[in-house]
Amino acid sequence: MPIAGLQFDKILVEKLKPLEAPLKINSNLSIKDVSKEDASVKGNACVRFDFVFGLDYTPKQANVELKGHLLFMEKEKEVDSILAEWKKTKKVAPALLEQVLNAVLVKCNIKALLLSQELGLPPHIRMPTLANKSGASNYLG
């Protein structure tokens, strides 16, 4: 079943002092809680994944924190199974976790990139660049 939505509940961006070298950017993503939400589709329910995404510009120069939740719609029986596993082990099936974390990472990386740019912070992900290859042909495509 599909991801029904992803929403931010808290956005915090702080530049604690002017940036100095050496600068290291550490990122972290964690699932804090998994709970059930009712869906408007009969026989289905939503699993709510509460997450926290963070960037730390060390040593203590700036930070970005994004808290939010992702809703994943599934059959009622499957939702109960996911919740039972979470309550028992605080883990989620690897295939589901991969799907959830990838969706969260895409949204959080884009949001963090925009927010860090507003404060004049360097990007936390490597941006694509063009490189001129020596001996390249004059093909214009």
PDB file of C-alpha atoms in Angstrom:
ATOM      1  CA  MET A   1       0.000   0.000   0.000  1.00  0.00           C
ATOM      2  CA  PRO A   2       1.112   3.579  -0.532  1.00  0.00           C
ATOM      3  CA  ILE A   3       2.507   6.274   1.646  1.00  0.00           C
ATOM      4  CA  ALA A   4      -0.497   8.419   2.508  1.00  0.00           C
ATOM      5  CA  GLY A   5       1.410  11.511   3.581  1.00  0.00           C
ATOM      6  CA  LEU A   6       4.427  13.075   5.212  1.00  0.00           C
ATOM      7  CA  GLN A   7       4.242  16.184   7.341  1.00  0.00           C
ATOM      8  CA  PHE A   8       6.626  18.209   9.476  1.00  0.00           C
ATOM      9  CA  ASP A   9       5.575  18.982  13.052  1.00  0.00           C
ATOM     10  CA  LYS A  10       8.661  20.963  14.118  1.00  0.00           C
ATOM     11  CA  ILE A  11      11.344  22.753  12.126  1.00  0.00           C
ATOM     12  CA  LEU A  12      14.362  24.212  13.932  1.00  0.00           C
ATOM     13  CA  VAL A  13      17.366  25.800  12.232  1.00  0.00           C
ATOM     14  CA  GLU A  14      20.027  27.580  14.286  1.00  0.00           C
ATOM     15  CA  LYS A  15      23.301  29.221  13.407  1.00  0.00           C
ATOM     16  CA  LEU A  16      24.985  29.347  16.792  1.00  0.00           C
ATOM     17  CA  LYS A  17      28.079  31.309  15.723  1.00  0.00           C
ATOM     18  CA  PRO A  18      29.961  32.295  12.569  1.00  0.00           C
ATOM     19  CA  LEU A  19      31.280  29.235  10.783  1.00  0.00           C
ATOM     20  CA  GLU A  20      34.916  28.313  11.298  1.00  0.00           C
ATOM     21  CA  ALA A  21      37.145  25.610   9.861  1.00  0.00           C
ATOM     22  CA  PRO A  22      37.322  22.729  10.423  1.00  0.00           C
ATOM     23  CA  LEU A  23      33.631  22.117   9.820  1.00  0.00           C
ATOM     24  CA  LYS A  24      32.062  18.683   9.879  1.00  0.00           C
ATOM     25  CA  ILE A  25      28.402  17.957   9.154  1.00  0.00           C
ATOM     26  CA  ASN A  26      26.847  14.951  10.877  1.00  0.00           C
ATOM     27  CA  SER A  27      23.377  13.733   9.929  1.00  0.00           C
ATOM     28  CA  ASN A  28      20.999  11.499  11.838  1.00  0.00           C
ATOM     29  CA  LEU A  29      17.576  10.016  11.141  1.00  0.00           C
ATOM     30  CA  SER A  30      15.620   7.965  13.633  1.00  0.00           C
ATOM     31  CA  ILE A  31      12.127   6.582  14.035  1.00  0.00           C
ATOM     32  CA  LYS A  32      10.895   7.630  17.477  1.00  0.00           C
ATOM     33  CA  ASP A  33       7.491   5.965  17.577  1.00  0.00           C
ATOM     34  CA  VAL A  34       5.098   3.859  15.533  1.00  0.00           C
ATOM     35  CA  SER A  35       1.359   4.113  16.151  1.00  0.00           C
ATOM     36  CA  LYS A  36      -1.981   3.546  14.461  1.00  0.00           C
ATOM     37  CA  GLU A  37      -4.222   6.123  12.818  1.00  0.00           C
ATOM     38  CA  ASP A  38      -7.629   5.463  11.348  1.00  0.00           C
ATOM     39  CA  ALA A  39      -8.021   5.691   7.588  1.00  0.00           C
ATOM     40  CA  SER A  40     -11.147   6.783   5.785  1.00  0.00           C
ATOM     41  CA  VAL A  41     -10.939   3.707   3.529  1.00  0.00           C
ATOM     42  CA  LYS A  42     -12.882   0.715   4.821  1.00  0.00           C
ATOM     43  CA  GLY A  43     -10.699  -2.215   5.844  1.00  0.00           C
ATOM     44  CA  ASN A  44      -7.545  -0.100   5.870  1.00  0.00           C
ATOM     45  CA  ALA A  45      -5.669   1.774   8.551  1.00  0.00           C
ATOM     46  CA  CYS A  46      -2.592   3.958   8.671  1.00  0.00           C
ATOM     47  CA  VAL A  47       0.642   3.357  10.485  1.00  0.00           C
ATOM     48  CA  ARG A  48       2.110   6.601  11.786  1.00  0.00           C
ATOM     49  CA  PHE A  49       5.907   6.744  11.890  1.00  0.00           C
ATOM     50  CA  ASP A  50       7.198   9.642  14.020  1.00  0.00           C
ATOM     51  CA  PHE A  51      10.708  10.633  12.968  1.00  0.00           C
ATOM     52  CA  VAL A  52      13.500  13.069  13.798  1.00  0.00           C
ATOM     53  CA  PHE A  53      16.041  14.183  11.201  1.00  0.00           C
ATOM     54  CA  GLY A  54      19.009  16.209  12.352  1.00  0.00           C
ATOM     55  CA  LEU A  55      22.114  17.901  11.027  1.00  0.00           C
ATOM     56  CA  ASP A  56      24.903  19.016  13.340  1.00  0.00           C
ATOM     57  CA  TYR A  57      27.527  21.398  12.036  1.00  0.00           C
ATOM     58  CA  THR A  58      30.363  20.603  14.427  1.00  0.00           C
ATOM     59  CA  PRO A  59      32.027  21.808  16.523  1.00  0.00           C
ATOM     60  CA  LYS A  60      28.724  23.355  17.739  1.00  0.00           C
ATOM     61  CA  GLN A  61      28.341  25.949  15.005  1.00  0.00           C
ATOM     62  CA  ALA A  62      24.844  25.242  13.683  1.00  0.00           C
ATOM     63  CA  ASN A  63      22.114  22.629  13.653  1.00  0.00           C
ATOM     64  CA  VAL A  64      18.981  21.661  11.773  1.00  0.00           C
ATOM     65  CA  GLU A  65      16.228  19.564  13.358  1.00  0.00           C
ATOM     66  CA  LEU A  66      13.139  18.334  11.528  1.00  0.00           C
ATOM     67  CA  LYS A  67      10.485  16.397  13.433  1.00  0.00           C
ATOM     68  CA  GLY A  68       7.496  14.958  11.669  1.00  0.00           C
ATOM     69  CA  HIS A  69       5.457  11.932  10.805  1.00  0.00           C
ATOM     70  CA  LEU A  70       4.803   9.715   7.827  1.00  0.00           C
ATOM     71  CA  LEU A  71       1.492   7.914   7.285  1.00  0.00           C
ATOM     72  CA  PHE A  72       1.621   4.531   5.604  1.00  0.00           C
ATOM     73  CA  MET A  73      -1.704   2.984   4.559  1.00  0.00           C
ATOM     74  CA  GLU A  74      -2.133  -0.771   4.785  1.00  0.00           C
ATOM     75  CA  LYS A  75      -4.774  -3.434   5.423  1.00  0.00           C
ATOM     76  CA  GLU A  76      -6.011  -3.474   9.014  1.00  0.00           C
ATOM     77  CA  LYS A  77      -4.519  -6.914   9.694  1.00  0.00           C
ATOM     78  CA  GLU A  78      -1.082  -5.897   8.411  1.00  0.00           C
ATOM     79  CA  VAL A  79      -1.162  -2.694  10.472  1.00  0.00           C
ATOM     80  CA  ASP A  80      -1.848  -4.712  13.622  1.00  0.00           C
ATOM     81  CA  SER A  81       1.100  -6.966  12.782  1.00  0.00           C
ATOM     82  CA  ILE A  82       3.432  -3.987  12.259  1.00  0.00           C
ATOM     83  CA  LEU A  83       2.350  -2.443  15.561  1.00  0.00           C
ATOM     84  CA  ALA A  84       2.724  -5.719  17.469  1.00  0.00           C
ATOM     85  CA  GLU A  85       6.279  -6.121  16.173  1.00  0.00           C
ATOM     86  CA  TRP A  86       7.116  -2.519  17.113  1.00  0.00           C
ATOM     87  CA  LYS A  87       5.744  -2.902  20.638  1.00  0.00           C
ATOM     88  CA  LYS A  88       7.628  -6.162  21.095  1.00  0.00           C
ATOM     89  CA  THR A  89      11.045  -5.329  19.592  1.00  0.00           C
ATOM     90  CA  LYS A  90      10.986  -1.608  18.648  1.00  0.00           C
ATOM     91  CA  LYS A  91      11.793  -2.741  15.089  1.00  0.00           C
ATOM     92  CA  VAL A  92      10.022  -2.693  11.728  1.00  0.00           C
ATOM     93  CA  ALA A  93      10.336  -5.193   8.871  1.00  0.00           C
ATOM     94  CA  PRO A  94      13.372  -4.259   6.730  1.00  0.00           C
ATOM     95  CA  ALA A  95      11.406  -3.873   3.476  1.00  0.00           C
ATOM     96  CA  LEU A  96       8.895  -1.507   5.090  1.00  0.00           C
ATOM     97  CA  LEU A  97      11.597   0.387   6.971  1.00  0.00           C
ATOM     98  CA  GLU A  98      13.531   0.923   3.741  1.00  0.00           C
ATOM     99  CA  GLN A  99      10.475   2.397   2.041  1.00  0.00           C
ATOM    100  CA  VAL A 100       9.676   4.655   5.005  1.00  0.00           C
ATOM    101  CA  LEU A 101      13.242   5.893   5.539  1.00  0.00           C
ATOM    102  CA  ASN A 102      13.781   6.590   1.830  1.00  0.00           C
ATOM    103  CA  ALA A 103      10.618   8.717   1.672  1.00  0.00           C
ATOM    104  CA  VAL A 104      11.609  10.593   4.827  1.00  0.00           C
ATOM    105  CA  LEU A 105      15.185  11.129   3.619  1.00  0.00           C
ATOM    106  CA  VAL A 106      14.073  12.595   0.298  1.00  0.00           C
ATOM    107  CA  LYS A 107      11.738  15.104   1.937  1.00  0.00           C
ATOM    108  CA  CYS A 108      14.099  15.962   4.816  1.00  0.00           C
ATOM    109  CA  ASN A 109      17.194  16.372   2.652  1.00  0.00           C
ATOM    110  CA  ILE A 110      15.397  18.799   0.356  1.00  0.00           C
ATOM    111  CA  LYS A 111      13.921  20.788   3.253  1.00  0.00           C
ATOM    112  CA  ALA A 112      17.239  20.861   5.151  1.00  0.00           C
ATOM    113  CA  LEU A 113      19.069  21.997   2.020  1.00  0.00           C
ATOM    114  CA  LEU A 114      16.663  24.914   1.549  1.00  0.00           C
ATOM    115  CA  LEU A 115      16.731  25.898   5.227  1.00  0.00           C
ATOM    116  CA  SER A 116      20.512  25.726   5.543  1.00  0.00           C
ATOM    117  CA  GLN A 117      20.846  27.894   2.440  1.00  0.00           C
ATOM    118  CA  GLU A 118      18.691  30.575   4.104  1.00  0.00           C
ATOM    119  CA  LEU A 119      21.196  30.808   6.984  1.00  0.00           C
ATOM    120  CA  GLY A 120      24.246  30.701   4.741  1.00  0.00           C
ATOM    121  CA  LEU A 121      25.255  27.209   5.852  1.00  0.00           C
ATOM    122  CA  PRO A 122      27.087  24.894   3.466  1.00  0.00           C
ATOM    123  CA  PRO A 123      25.015  22.076   1.936  1.00  0.00           C
ATOM    124  CA  HIS A 124      25.072  18.772   3.797  1.00  0.00           C
ATOM    125  CA  ILE A 125      24.926  16.732   0.603  1.00  0.00           C
ATOM    126  CA  ARG A 126      27.310  16.880  -2.306  1.00  0.00           C
ATOM    127  CA  MET A 127      25.785  18.816  -5.173  1.00  0.00           C
ATOM    128  CA  PRO A 128      26.280  17.533  -8.729  1.00  0.00           C
ATOM    129  CA  THR A 129      28.867  19.408 -10.758  1.00  0.00           C
ATOM    130  CA  LEU A 130      30.004  19.314 -14.352  1.00  0.00           C
ATOM    131  CA  ALA A 131      33.565  18.424 -15.197  1.00  0.00           C
ATOM    132  CA  ASN A 132      35.276  19.111 -18.488  1.00  0.00           C
ATOM    133  CA  LYS A 133      36.845  15.892 -19.739  1.00  0.00           C
ATOM    134  CA  SER A 134      40.104  16.391 -21.557  1.00  0.00           C
ATOM    135  CA  GLY A 135      39.917  15.235 -25.150  1.00  0.00           C
ATOM    136  CA  ALA A 136      36.116  15.440 -25.207  1.00  0.00           C
ATOM    137  CA  SER A 137      34.547  15.524 -28.622  1.00  0.00           C
ATOM    138  CA  ASN A 138      32.644  18.477 -29.990  1.00  0.00           C
ATOM    139  CA  TYR A 139      29.412  16.487 -30.025  1.00  0.00           C
ATOM    140  CA  LEU A 140      26.441  18.778 -29.435  1.00  0.00           C
ATOM    141  CA  GLY A 141      23.892  16.026 -29.066  1.00  0.00           C
TER     142      GLY A 141
END
